[in-house]
Structure formats: structure tokens, C-alpha cells
């Protein structure tokens, strides 16, 4: 888009130069030059708007990249927490089977929450809501 804005500016300048170098002298020529100058300003203003649009697209792309990275970080943390919870639940279950400790006393409510958590698809924006659902994710 920035290249298009520069192309517009070059074309506007070329048209203005062509109109101002015409040797034709008359009221009509003066009016033609005035109209070309008006169009020159309008085309350059359009080029500025195209630059603004390019900057807005850059900002949007940066925000999308930031959110994608945030989603990935949340996803990694939750998957790690789930893995840890499942390991602790398995250990507690094995300990019960072996008669070492009572499963009911060794269970952490967060482990149960994590063990039953149904994660959103990889990279999905729903990951942004997960820190509100699972304590410790946003820390």
C-alpha cells in the first residue's frame, strides 16, 4: 500500500508538472492549471490516506501477532498444568492401590478441574478466556 501511495504522489506530481509547463496562455489555460492543481492536492491527500490505511493494517497485524503469542503462551501453560494434574492424580491413584495413602486426602481440587478441562482447539481465541476459568494461568 505504501508503494501505491508513492505511485499516486509521483503521478500527481507528473500531471502537475505537465500542466504547468504548457505554454498555452488564456483564461481557459489558467482554469485548466487551477483544476490540475486542485486534483494534484486531492491525489496527494488520497496518497496520505493510503499511507494511513497501511499504518492501520500494520498496527492490526501487530495486535494479531501479539494475541497469537498470548494464546500460545496460555495454551502452553494450561497444557503443562493439565499434564501435572494428571500425573499427580495417577500418582495418588497408584499410592492408593499400593495402600500408601488415601486418594481422597491426596487430591487437589485444581487437579480435578484441570483433569476435566476440555481445551479449545490449538491457537483458538477461546484460549484468551482460559485464565478466567483456571486459577493460576494468568500469573
Short mmCIF file of N, CA, C and O in Angstrom, two decimals:
data_model
loop_
_atom_site.label_atom_id
_atom_site.label_comp_id
_atom_site.label_asym_id
_atom_site.label_seq_id
_atom_site.Cartn_x
_atom_site.Cartn_y
_atom_site.Cartn_z
N UNK A 1 0.83 -1.19 0.00
CA UNK A 1 0.00 0.00 0.00
C UNK A 1 0.87 1.26 0.00
O UNK A 1 0.51 2.25 -0.62
N UNK A 2 1.98 1.19 0.70
CA UNK A 2 2.86 2.36 0.73
C UNK A 2 3.43 2.65 -0.66
O UNK A 2 3.60 3.80 -1.04
N UNK A 3 3.72 1.59 -1.41
CA UNK A 3 4.19 1.78 -2.78
C UNK A 3 3.10 2.41 -3.64
O UNK A 3 3.40 3.28 -4.47
N UNK A 4 1.86 2.01 -3.43
CA UNK A 4 0.76 2.61 -4.18
C UNK A 4 0.62 4.09 -3.83
O UNK A 4 0.37 4.92 -4.72
N UNK A 5 0.81 4.43 -2.56
CA UNK A 5 0.74 5.84 -2.16
C UNK A 5 1.84 6.64 -2.85
O UNK A 5 1.60 7.75 -3.35
N UNK A 6 3.04 6.07 -2.91
CA UNK A 6 4.14 6.76 -3.59
C UNK A 6 3.86 6.88 -5.09
O UNK A 6 4.16 7.91 -5.70
N UNK A 7 3.28 5.84 -5.68
CA UNK A 7 2.91 5.90 -7.10
C UNK A 7 1.90 7.03 -7.34
O UNK A 7 2.00 7.76 -8.33
N UNK A 8 0.92 7.14 -6.44
CA UNK A 8 -0.06 8.23 -6.57
C UNK A 8 0.62 9.59 -6.50
O UNK A 8 0.31 10.49 -7.29
N UNK A 9 1.53 9.76 -5.57
CA UNK A 9 2.23 11.05 -5.44
C UNK A 9 3.04 11.37 -6.69
O UNK A 9 3.03 12.50 -7.18
N UNK A 10 3.76 10.36 -7.19
CA UNK A 10 4.56 10.57 -8.41
C UNK A 10 3.66 10.96 -9.58
O UNK A 10 3.97 11.88 -10.34
N UNK A 11 2.53 10.26 -9.72
CA UNK A 11 1.62 10.55 -10.82
C UNK A 11 1.02 11.95 -10.67
O UNK A 11 0.91 12.70 -11.65
N UNK A 12 0.65 12.32 -9.45
CA UNK A 12 0.10 13.67 -9.22
C UNK A 12 1.14 14.73 -9.57
O UNK A 12 0.83 15.74 -10.22
N UNK A 13 2.38 14.51 -9.16
CA UNK A 13 3.45 15.47 -9.46
C UNK A 13 3.72 15.54 -10.96
O UNK A 13 3.96 16.63 -11.51
N UNK A 14 3.67 14.38 -11.62
CA UNK A 14 3.90 14.36 -13.07
C UNK A 14 2.80 15.14 -13.80
O UNK A 14 3.08 15.94 -14.70
N UNK A 15 1.54 14.94 -13.39
CA UNK A 15 0.44 15.66 -14.02
C UNK A 15 0.55 17.17 -13.79
O UNK A 15 0.33 17.97 -14.70
N UNK A 16 0.92 17.56 -12.57
CA UNK A 16 1.07 18.98 -12.26
C UNK A 16 2.20 19.59 -13.09
O UNK A 16 2.04 20.68 -13.66
N UNK A 17 3.30 18.87 -13.18
CA UNK A 17 4.43 19.37 -13.97
C UNK A 17 4.03 19.52 -15.44
O UNK A 17 4.38 20.52 -16.08
N UNK A 18 3.30 18.55 -15.95
CA UNK A 18 2.88 18.62 -17.35
C UNK A 18 1.95 19.81 -17.58
O UNK A 18 2.06 20.52 -18.60
N UNK A 19 1.06 20.07 -16.64
CA UNK A 19 0.11 21.18 -16.81
C UNK A 19 0.80 22.53 -16.67
O UNK A 19 0.45 23.50 -17.38
N UNK A 20 1.77 22.62 -15.81
CA UNK A 20 2.42 23.93 -15.59
C UNK A 20 3.44 24.27 -16.68
O UNK A 20 3.82 25.43 -16.83
N UNK A 21 3.88 23.28 -17.43
CA UNK A 21 4.85 23.55 -18.49
C UNK A 21 4.19 23.83 -19.84
O UNK A 21 4.88 24.15 -20.80
N UNK A 22 2.89 23.75 -19.90
CA UNK A 22 2.18 24.06 -21.14
C UNK A 22 2.30 25.55 -21.41
O UNK A 22 2.07 26.37 -20.52
N UNK A 23 2.65 25.89 -22.62
CA UNK A 23 2.86 27.30 -22.95
C UNK A 23 1.57 28.03 -23.31
O UNK A 23 1.58 29.24 -23.55
N UNK A 24 0.50 27.37 -23.35
CA UNK A 24 -0.81 27.93 -23.69
C UNK A 24 -1.16 29.01 -22.69
O UNK A 24 -1.11 28.81 -21.47
N UNK A 25 -1.52 30.16 -23.16
CA UNK A 25 -1.87 31.31 -22.32
C UNK A 25 -3.27 31.78 -22.66
O UNK A 25 -3.53 32.22 -23.78
N UNK A 26 -4.16 31.67 -21.68
CA UNK A 26 -5.52 32.18 -21.84
C UNK A 26 -6.25 31.94 -20.52
O UNK A 26 -5.73 31.32 -19.61
N UNK A 27 -7.47 32.44 -20.47
CA UNK A 27 -8.29 32.21 -19.28
C UNK A 27 -8.56 30.72 -19.13
O UNK A 27 -8.52 30.18 -18.02
N UNK A 28 -8.82 30.06 -20.23
CA UNK A 28 -9.07 28.60 -20.19
C UNK A 28 -7.83 27.86 -19.70
O UNK A 28 -7.93 26.91 -18.92
N UNK A 29 -6.67 28.29 -20.13
CA UNK A 29 -5.42 27.65 -19.68
C UNK A 29 -5.24 27.85 -18.18
O UNK A 29 -4.83 26.93 -17.46
N UNK A 30 -5.53 29.05 -17.71
CA UNK A 30 -5.42 29.32 -16.27
C UNK A 30 -6.37 28.44 -15.47
O UNK A 30 -6.02 27.91 -14.42
N UNK A 31 -7.60 28.30 -16.00
CA UNK A 31 -8.58 27.44 -15.32
C UNK A 31 -8.12 25.98 -15.32
O UNK A 31 -8.30 25.25 -14.33
N UNK A 32 -7.58 25.53 -16.47
CA UNK A 32 -7.07 24.16 -16.56
C UNK A 32 -5.98 23.94 -15.53
O UNK A 32 -5.98 22.95 -14.81
N UNK A 33 -5.04 24.89 -15.42
CA UNK A 33 -3.95 24.76 -14.45
C UNK A 33 -4.49 24.74 -13.02
O UNK A 33 -4.02 23.96 -12.17
N UNK A 34 -5.48 25.58 -12.73
CA UNK A 34 -6.08 25.61 -11.39
C UNK A 34 -6.75 24.27 -11.07
O UNK A 34 -6.62 23.77 -9.95
N UNK A 35 -7.44 23.70 -12.07
CA UNK A 35 -8.10 22.40 -11.83
C UNK A 35 -7.06 21.31 -11.62
O UNK A 35 -7.23 20.44 -10.76
N UNK A 36 -5.98 21.36 -12.38
CA UNK A 36 -4.93 20.37 -12.21
C UNK A 36 -4.29 20.52 -10.83
O UNK A 36 -4.01 19.52 -10.16
N UNK A 37 -4.08 21.74 -10.38
CA UNK A 37 -3.53 21.96 -9.03
C UNK A 37 -4.48 21.40 -7.96
O UNK A 37 -4.03 20.79 -6.98
N UNK A 38 -5.80 21.62 -8.16
CA UNK A 38 -6.78 21.04 -7.22
C UNK A 38 -6.68 19.52 -7.21
O UNK A 38 -6.67 18.90 -6.14
N UNK A 39 -6.63 18.93 -8.39
CA UNK A 39 -6.54 17.47 -8.48
C UNK A 39 -5.23 16.98 -7.87
O UNK A 39 -5.19 15.93 -7.23
N UNK A 40 -4.17 17.73 -8.08
CA UNK A 40 -2.87 17.39 -7.50
C UNK A 40 -2.99 17.28 -5.98
O UNK A 40 -2.54 16.30 -5.37
N UNK A 41 -3.60 18.29 -5.36
CA UNK A 41 -3.78 18.27 -3.90
C UNK A 41 -4.66 17.09 -3.47
O UNK A 41 -4.38 16.41 -2.49
N UNK A 42 -5.73 16.84 -4.23
CA UNK A 42 -6.64 15.75 -3.89
C UNK A 42 -5.96 14.38 -4.01
O UNK A 42 -6.14 13.52 -3.15
N UNK A 43 -5.18 14.20 -5.07
CA UNK A 43 -4.48 12.93 -5.25
C UNK A 43 -3.45 12.72 -4.14
O UNK A 43 -3.32 11.63 -3.58
N UNK A 44 -2.73 13.78 -3.79
CA UNK A 44 -1.75 13.66 -2.71
C UNK A 44 -2.45 13.39 -1.37
O UNK A 44 -1.93 12.63 -0.54
N UNK A 45 -3.62 13.99 -1.17
CA UNK A 45 -4.38 13.71 0.05
C UNK A 45 -4.83 12.25 0.07
O UNK A 45 -4.80 11.59 1.12
N UNK A 46 -5.21 11.74 -1.08
CA UNK A 46 -5.58 10.32 -1.18
C UNK A 46 -4.37 9.45 -0.86
O UNK A 46 -4.49 8.44 -0.15
N UNK A 47 -3.21 9.83 -1.35
CA UNK A 47 -1.99 9.08 -1.06
C UNK A 47 -1.72 9.07 0.45
O UNK A 47 -1.33 8.04 1.02
N UNK A 48 -1.96 10.19 1.11
CA UNK A 48 -1.79 10.24 2.57
C UNK A 48 -2.77 9.29 3.26
O UNK A 48 -2.42 8.63 4.23
N UNK A 49 -3.99 9.21 2.73
CA UNK A 49 -4.97 8.29 3.31
C UNK A 49 -4.55 6.83 3.10
O UNK A 49 -4.76 5.99 3.98
N UNK A 50 -3.96 6.55 1.96
CA UNK A 50 -3.46 5.20 1.71
C UNK A 50 -2.34 4.88 2.69
O UNK A 50 -2.27 3.77 3.24
N UNK A 51 -1.46 5.85 2.95
CA UNK A 51 -0.42 5.64 3.97
C UNK A 51 -1.04 5.38 5.34
O UNK A 51 -0.57 4.52 6.10
N UNK A 52 -2.07 6.14 5.69
CA UNK A 52 -2.76 5.93 6.97
C UNK A 52 -3.36 4.52 7.04
O UNK A 52 -3.29 3.86 8.08
N UNK A 53 -3.94 4.08 5.93
CA UNK A 53 -4.51 2.73 5.89
C UNK A 53 -3.42 1.67 6.07
O UNK A 53 -3.60 0.68 6.78
N UNK A 54 -2.26 1.90 5.46
CA UNK A 54 -1.15 0.96 5.61
C UNK A 54 -0.69 0.92 7.06
O UNK A 54 -0.42 -0.17 7.60
N UNK A 55 -0.63 2.07 7.70
CA UNK A 55 -0.23 2.10 9.11
C UNK A 55 -1.26 1.38 9.98
O UNK A 55 -0.90 0.65 10.90
N UNK A 56 -2.54 1.55 9.67
CA UNK A 56 -3.58 0.86 10.43
C UNK A 56 -3.48 -0.65 10.24
O UNK A 56 -3.65 -1.42 11.20
N UNK A 57 -3.19 -1.08 9.02
CA UNK A 57 -3.02 -2.52 8.77
C UNK A 57 -1.80 -3.06 9.52
O UNK A 57 -1.85 -4.17 10.07
N UNK A 58 -0.72 -2.29 9.56
CA UNK A 58 0.46 -2.71 10.32
C UNK A 58 0.12 -2.86 11.80
O UNK A 58 0.52 -3.83 12.45
N UNK A 59 -0.62 -1.89 12.34
CA UNK A 59 -1.00 -1.94 13.75
C UNK A 59 -1.90 -3.15 14.01
O UNK A 59 -1.74 -3.85 15.02
N UNK A 60 -2.82 -3.40 13.09
CA UNK A 60 -3.71 -4.55 13.25
C UNK A 60 -2.91 -5.85 13.22
O UNK A 60 -3.12 -6.75 14.05
N UNK A 61 -1.99 -5.96 12.28
CA UNK A 61 -1.17 -7.16 12.17
C UNK A 61 -0.34 -7.37 13.44
O UNK A 61 -0.21 -8.50 13.93
N UNK A 62 0.20 -6.28 13.98
CA UNK A 62 0.98 -6.40 15.22
C UNK A 62 0.10 -6.88 16.37
O UNK A 62 0.52 -7.70 17.19
N UNK A 63 -1.12 -6.37 16.45
CA UNK A 63 -2.04 -6.80 17.51
C UNK A 63 -2.42 -8.26 17.34
O UNK A 63 -2.49 -9.01 18.32
N UNK A 64 -2.65 -8.68 16.10
CA UNK A 64 -2.96 -10.09 15.85
C UNK A 64 -1.78 -10.96 16.28
O UNK A 64 -1.96 -11.99 16.95
N UNK A 65 -0.56 -10.56 15.93
CA UNK A 65 0.62 -11.32 16.32
C UNK A 65 0.74 -11.38 17.85
O UNK A 65 1.09 -12.42 18.41
N UNK A 66 0.45 -10.27 18.53
CA UNK A 66 0.52 -10.24 19.99
C UNK A 66 -0.49 -11.22 20.59
O UNK A 66 -0.17 -12.00 21.49
N UNK A 67 -1.71 -11.21 20.05
CA UNK A 67 -2.75 -12.11 20.57
C UNK A 67 -2.43 -13.57 20.27
O UNK A 67 -2.69 -14.45 21.10
N UNK A 68 -1.88 -13.84 19.10
CA UNK A 68 -1.49 -15.21 18.76
C UNK A 68 -0.43 -15.70 19.74
O UNK A 68 -0.49 -16.84 20.23
N UNK A 69 0.54 -14.85 20.06
CA UNK A 69 1.58 -15.22 21.04
C UNK A 69 0.97 -15.43 22.42
O UNK A 69 1.35 -16.36 23.14
N UNK A 70 0.04 -14.56 22.81
CA UNK A 70 -0.62 -14.70 24.11
C UNK A 70 -1.41 -16.00 24.17
O UNK A 70 -1.35 -16.73 25.16
N UNK A 71 -2.14 -16.30 23.10
CA UNK A 71 -2.89 -17.55 23.04
C UNK A 71 -1.95 -18.74 23.20
O UNK A 71 -2.21 -19.67 23.97
N UNK A 72 -0.84 -18.73 22.49
CA UNK A 72 0.13 -19.84 22.56
C UNK A 72 0.69 -19.97 23.98
O UNK A 72 0.84 -21.09 24.48
N UNK A 73 0.98 -18.85 24.63
CA UNK A 73 1.53 -18.90 26.00
C UNK A 73 0.50 -19.48 26.97
O UNK A 73 0.84 -20.31 27.82
N UNK A 74 -0.74 -19.03 26.86
CA UNK A 74 -1.80 -19.56 27.73
C UNK A 74 -1.98 -21.05 27.48
O UNK A 74 -2.08 -21.85 28.42
N UNK A 75 -2.00 -21.42 26.21
CA UNK A 75 -2.19 -22.82 25.85
C UNK A 75 -1.06 -23.69 26.43
O UNK A 75 -1.31 -24.74 27.02
N UNK A 76 0.19 -23.23 26.29
CA UNK A 76 1.32 -24.00 26.83
C UNK A 76 1.19 -24.16 28.33
O UNK A 76 1.39 -25.26 28.87
N UNK A 77 0.86 -23.07 29.03
CA UNK A 77 0.77 -23.13 30.49
C UNK A 77 -0.34 -24.08 30.93
O UNK A 77 -0.15 -24.90 31.83
N UNK A 78 -1.52 -23.97 30.30
CA UNK A 78 -2.64 -24.82 30.69
C UNK A 78 -2.33 -26.29 30.38
O UNK A 78 -2.60 -27.17 31.20
N UNK A 79 -1.76 -26.56 29.23
CA UNK A 79 -1.42 -27.95 28.89
C UNK A 79 -0.40 -28.51 29.90
O UNK A 79 -0.49 -29.68 30.29
N UNK A 80 0.54 -27.68 30.32
CA UNK A 80 1.51 -28.11 31.33
C UNK A 80 0.82 -28.37 32.67
O UNK A 80 1.11 -29.35 33.35
N UNK A 81 -0.11 -27.47 33.03
CA UNK A 81 -0.84 -27.66 34.29
C UNK A 81 -1.69 -28.93 34.24
O UNK A 81 -1.76 -29.67 35.23
N UNK A 82 -2.31 -29.19 33.08
CA UNK A 82 -3.13 -30.40 32.93
C UNK A 82 -2.24 -31.64 33.06
O UNK A 82 -2.58 -32.59 33.76
N UNK A 83 -1.10 -31.61 32.41
CA UNK A 83 -0.19 -32.74 32.47
C UNK A 83 0.25 -33.00 33.92
O UNK A 83 0.26 -34.14 34.38
N UNK A 84 0.58 -31.92 34.62
CA UNK A 84 0.98 -32.07 36.03
C UNK A 84 -0.15 -32.62 36.88
O UNK A 84 0.06 -33.48 37.75
N UNK A 85 -1.37 -32.12 36.65
CA UNK A 85 -2.52 -32.59 37.41
C UNK A 85 -2.76 -34.08 37.16
O UNK A 85 -3.01 -34.85 38.10
N UNK A 86 -2.70 -34.47 35.89
CA UNK A 86 -2.91 -35.88 35.58
C UNK A 86 -1.83 -36.76 36.20
O UNK A 86 -2.12 -37.84 36.71
N UNK A 87 -0.59 -36.29 36.19
CA UNK A 87 0.50 -37.04 36.84
C UNK A 87 0.24 -37.18 38.33
O UNK A 87 0.42 -38.26 38.91
N UNK A 88 -0.20 -36.09 38.97
CA UNK A 88 -0.46 -36.14 40.42
C UNK A 88 -1.63 -37.07 40.73
O UNK A 88 -1.60 -37.83 41.69
N UNK A 89 -2.66 -37.03 39.90
CA UNK A 89 -3.82 -37.91 40.12
C UNK A 89 -3.41 -39.38 39.93
O UNK A 89 -3.78 -40.24 40.73
N UNK A 90 -2.61 -39.65 38.88
CA UNK A 90 -2.12 -41.02 38.68
C UNK A 90 -1.28 -41.48 39.87
O UNK A 90 -1.43 -42.61 40.34
N UNK A 91 -0.41 -40.58 40.34
CA UNK A 91 0.44 -40.94 41.50
C UNK A 91 -0.41 -41.22 42.72
O UNK A 91 -0.17 -42.17 43.45
N UNK A 92 -1.43 -40.36 42.92
CA UNK A 92 -2.31 -40.57 44.07
C UNK A 92 -3.06 -41.88 43.92
O UNK A 92 -3.24 -42.62 44.90
N UNK A 93 -3.50 -42.20 42.72
CA UNK A 93 -4.20 -43.46 42.48
C UNK A 93 -3.29 -44.65 42.72
O UNK A 93 -3.70 -45.64 43.33
N UNK A 94 -2.07 -44.55 42.22
CA UNK A 94 -1.11 -45.64 42.45
C UNK A 94 -0.81 -45.80 43.93
O UNK A 94 -0.69 -46.92 44.43
N UNK A 95 -0.71 -44.67 44.62
CA UNK A 95 -0.44 -44.73 46.06
C UNK A 95 -1.60 -45.41 46.78
O UNK A 95 -1.39 -46.19 47.71
N UNK A 96 -2.82 -45.15 46.34
CA UNK A 96 -3.99 -45.79 46.96
C UNK A 96 -3.95 -47.29 46.73
O UNK A 96 -4.17 -48.07 47.65
N UNK A 97 -3.66 -47.64 45.47
CA UNK A 97 -3.61 -49.07 45.15
C UNK A 97 -2.56 -49.75 45.99
O UNK A 97 -2.74 -50.86 46.47
N UNK A 98 -1.47 -49.11 46.20
CA UNK A 98 -0.38 -49.68 47.00
C UNK A 98 -0.66 -49.56 48.49
O UNK A 98 0.10 -50.04 49.31
N UNK A 99 -1.72 -48.88 48.84
CA UNK A 99 -2.08 -48.74 50.25
C UNK A 99 -1.22 -47.73 50.99
O UNK A 99 -1.23 -47.69 52.21
N UNK A 100 -0.50 -46.86 50.26
CA UNK A 100 0.40 -45.91 50.91
C UNK A 100 -0.38 -44.71 51.45
O UNK A 100 -0.09 -44.22 52.53
N UNK A 101 -1.35 -44.20 50.69
CA UNK A 101 -2.14 -43.07 51.18
C UNK A 101 -3.54 -43.10 50.61
O UNK A 101 -3.80 -43.73 49.60
N UNK A 102 -4.39 -42.40 51.25
CA UNK A 102 -5.79 -42.37 50.86
C UNK A 102 -5.96 -41.36 49.72
O UNK A 102 -5.56 -40.20 49.84
N UNK A 103 -6.53 -41.80 48.61
CA UNK A 103 -6.71 -40.94 47.45
C UNK A 103 -7.50 -39.69 47.79
O UNK A 103 -7.18 -38.59 47.33
N UNK A 104 -8.50 -39.78 48.60
CA UNK A 104 -9.33 -38.62 48.93
C UNK A 104 -8.53 -37.53 49.63
O UNK A 104 -8.82 -36.34 49.45
N UNK A 105 -7.54 -37.88 50.42
CA UNK A 105 -6.73 -36.88 51.13
C UNK A 105 -5.65 -36.29 50.24
O UNK A 105 -5.17 -35.20 50.50
N UNK A 106 -5.29 -36.99 49.19
CA UNK A 106 -4.19 -36.52 48.36
C UNK A 106 -4.61 -35.73 47.14
O UNK A 106 -3.78 -35.28 46.38
N UNK A 107 -5.90 -35.54 46.94
CA UNK A 107 -6.37 -34.87 45.73
C UNK A 107 -6.49 -33.38 45.93
O UNK A 107 -6.95 -32.91 46.95
N UNK A 108 -6.10 -32.69 44.92
CA UNK A 108 -6.16 -31.23 44.89
C UNK A 108 -7.35 -30.85 44.01
O UNK A 108 -7.47 -31.35 42.89
N UNK A 109 -8.25 -29.95 44.48
CA UNK A 109 -9.40 -29.56 43.66
C UNK A 109 -8.99 -28.99 42.30
O UNK A 109 -9.67 -29.18 41.30
N UNK A 110 -7.85 -28.28 42.26
CA UNK A 110 -7.38 -27.74 40.98
C UNK A 110 -7.00 -28.87 40.03
O UNK A 110 -7.24 -28.79 38.83
N UNK A 111 -6.44 -29.95 40.60
CA UNK A 111 -6.11 -31.10 39.75
C UNK A 111 -7.36 -31.68 39.11
O UNK A 111 -7.37 -32.04 37.94
N UNK A 112 -8.45 -31.77 39.90
CA UNK A 112 -9.70 -32.29 39.35
C UNK A 112 -10.23 -31.36 38.26
O UNK A 112 -10.71 -31.82 37.23
N UNK A 113 -10.12 -30.03 38.48
CA UNK A 113 -10.56 -29.06 37.47
C UNK A 113 -9.73 -29.23 36.20
O UNK A 113 -10.27 -29.28 35.09
N UNK A 114 -8.42 -29.33 36.36
CA UNK A 114 -7.55 -29.47 35.19
C UNK A 114 -7.76 -30.80 34.48
O UNK A 114 -7.75 -30.86 33.25
N UNK A 115 -7.97 -31.87 35.26
CA UNK A 115 -8.17 -33.18 34.65
C UNK A 115 -9.44 -33.21 33.82
O UNK A 115 -9.51 -33.90 32.80
N UNK A 116 -10.45 -32.43 34.20
CA UNK A 116 -11.70 -32.41 33.45
C UNK A 116 -11.79 -31.29 32.44
O UNK A 116 -12.80 -31.15 31.75
N UNK A 117 -10.74 -30.49 32.32
CA UNK A 117 -10.76 -29.33 31.41
C UNK A 117 -10.74 -29.79 29.96
O UNK A 117 -9.95 -30.64 29.57
N UNK A 118 -11.61 -29.22 29.17
CA UNK A 118 -11.66 -29.52 27.73
C UNK A 118 -11.07 -28.33 27.00
O UNK A 118 -11.74 -27.32 26.80
N UNK A 119 -9.80 -28.41 26.60
CA UNK A 119 -9.15 -27.25 25.98
C UNK A 119 -9.72 -26.89 24.62
O UNK A 119 -10.18 -27.77 23.89
N UNK A 120 -9.70 -25.59 24.30
CA UNK A 120 -10.12 -25.17 22.96
C UNK A 120 -9.14 -25.69 21.91
O UNK A 120 -8.04 -26.14 22.25
N UNK A 121 -9.49 -25.60 20.66
CA UNK A 121 -8.55 -26.01 19.60
C UNK A 121 -7.26 -25.18 19.66
O UNK A 121 -7.26 -24.04 20.13
N UNK A 122 -6.19 -25.76 19.17
CA UNK A 122 -4.89 -25.09 19.17
C UNK A 122 -5.00 -23.73 18.49
O UNK A 122 -5.57 -23.60 17.41
N UNK A 123 -4.51 -22.69 19.17
CA UNK A 123 -4.46 -21.35 18.62
C UNK A 123 -5.79 -20.61 18.59
O UNK A 123 -5.86 -19.48 18.12
N UNK A 124 -6.84 -21.20 19.10
CA UNK A 124 -8.17 -20.57 19.05
C UNK A 124 -8.24 -19.41 20.02
O UNK A 124 -7.62 -19.41 21.08
N UNK A 125 -9.01 -18.38 19.66
CA UNK A 125 -9.12 -17.19 20.51
C UNK A 125 -9.77 -17.51 21.86
O UNK A 125 -9.62 -16.75 22.81
N UNK A 126 -10.46 -18.64 21.98
CA UNK A 126 -11.07 -19.03 23.25
C UNK A 126 -10.02 -19.22 24.34
O UNK A 126 -10.34 -19.15 25.53
N UNK A 127 -8.75 -19.43 23.94
CA UNK A 127 -7.68 -19.54 24.94
C UNK A 127 -7.55 -18.26 25.77
O UNK A 127 -7.09 -18.29 26.90
N UNK A 128 -7.96 -17.14 25.20
CA UNK A 128 -7.86 -15.88 25.94
C UNK A 128 -8.80 -15.86 27.15
O UNK A 128 -8.58 -15.10 28.10
N UNK A 129 -9.84 -16.70 27.16
CA UNK A 129 -10.78 -16.77 28.29
C UNK A 129 -10.34 -17.77 29.35
O UNK A 129 -10.85 -17.76 30.47
N UNK A 130 -9.40 -18.63 29.04
CA UNK A 130 -8.98 -19.69 29.95
C UNK A 130 -8.41 -19.15 31.27
O UNK A 130 -8.72 -19.71 32.32
N UNK A 131 -7.65 -18.06 31.28
CA UNK A 131 -7.16 -17.56 32.58
C UNK A 131 -8.30 -17.20 33.56
O UNK A 131 -8.08 -17.25 34.76
N UNK A 132 -9.48 -16.91 33.05
CA UNK A 132 -10.61 -16.65 33.93
C UNK A 132 -11.24 -17.93 34.44
O UNK A 132 -11.97 -17.92 35.43
N UNK A 133 -10.96 -19.05 33.80
CA UNK A 133 -11.58 -20.31 34.16
C UNK A 133 -10.69 -21.17 35.07
O UNK A 133 -11.20 -21.96 35.86
N UNK A 134 -9.38 -21.00 34.94
CA UNK A 134 -8.45 -21.85 35.70
C UNK A 134 -7.52 -20.95 36.51
O UNK A 134 -6.75 -20.17 35.95
N UNK A 135 -7.59 -21.06 37.83
CA UNK A 135 -6.73 -20.24 38.68
C UNK A 135 -5.25 -20.53 38.40
O UNK A 135 -4.87 -21.67 38.18
N UNK A 136 -4.45 -19.50 38.40
CA UNK A 136 -3.01 -19.63 38.23
C UNK A 136 -2.52 -19.51 36.81
O UNK A 136 -1.32 -19.43 36.59
N UNK A 137 -3.40 -19.50 35.83
CA UNK A 137 -2.95 -19.41 34.43
C UNK A 137 -2.45 -18.02 34.12
O UNK A 137 -1.46 -17.84 33.44
N UNK A 138 -3.13 -17.01 34.64
CA UNK A 138 -2.77 -15.64 34.31
C UNK A 138 -1.58 -15.11 35.10
O UNK A 138 -1.18 -13.97 34.93
N UNK A 139 -0.99 -15.91 35.91
CA UNK A 139 0.13 -15.44 36.77
C UNK A 139 1.45 -15.59 36.10
O UNK A 139 1.68 -16.34 35.25
#
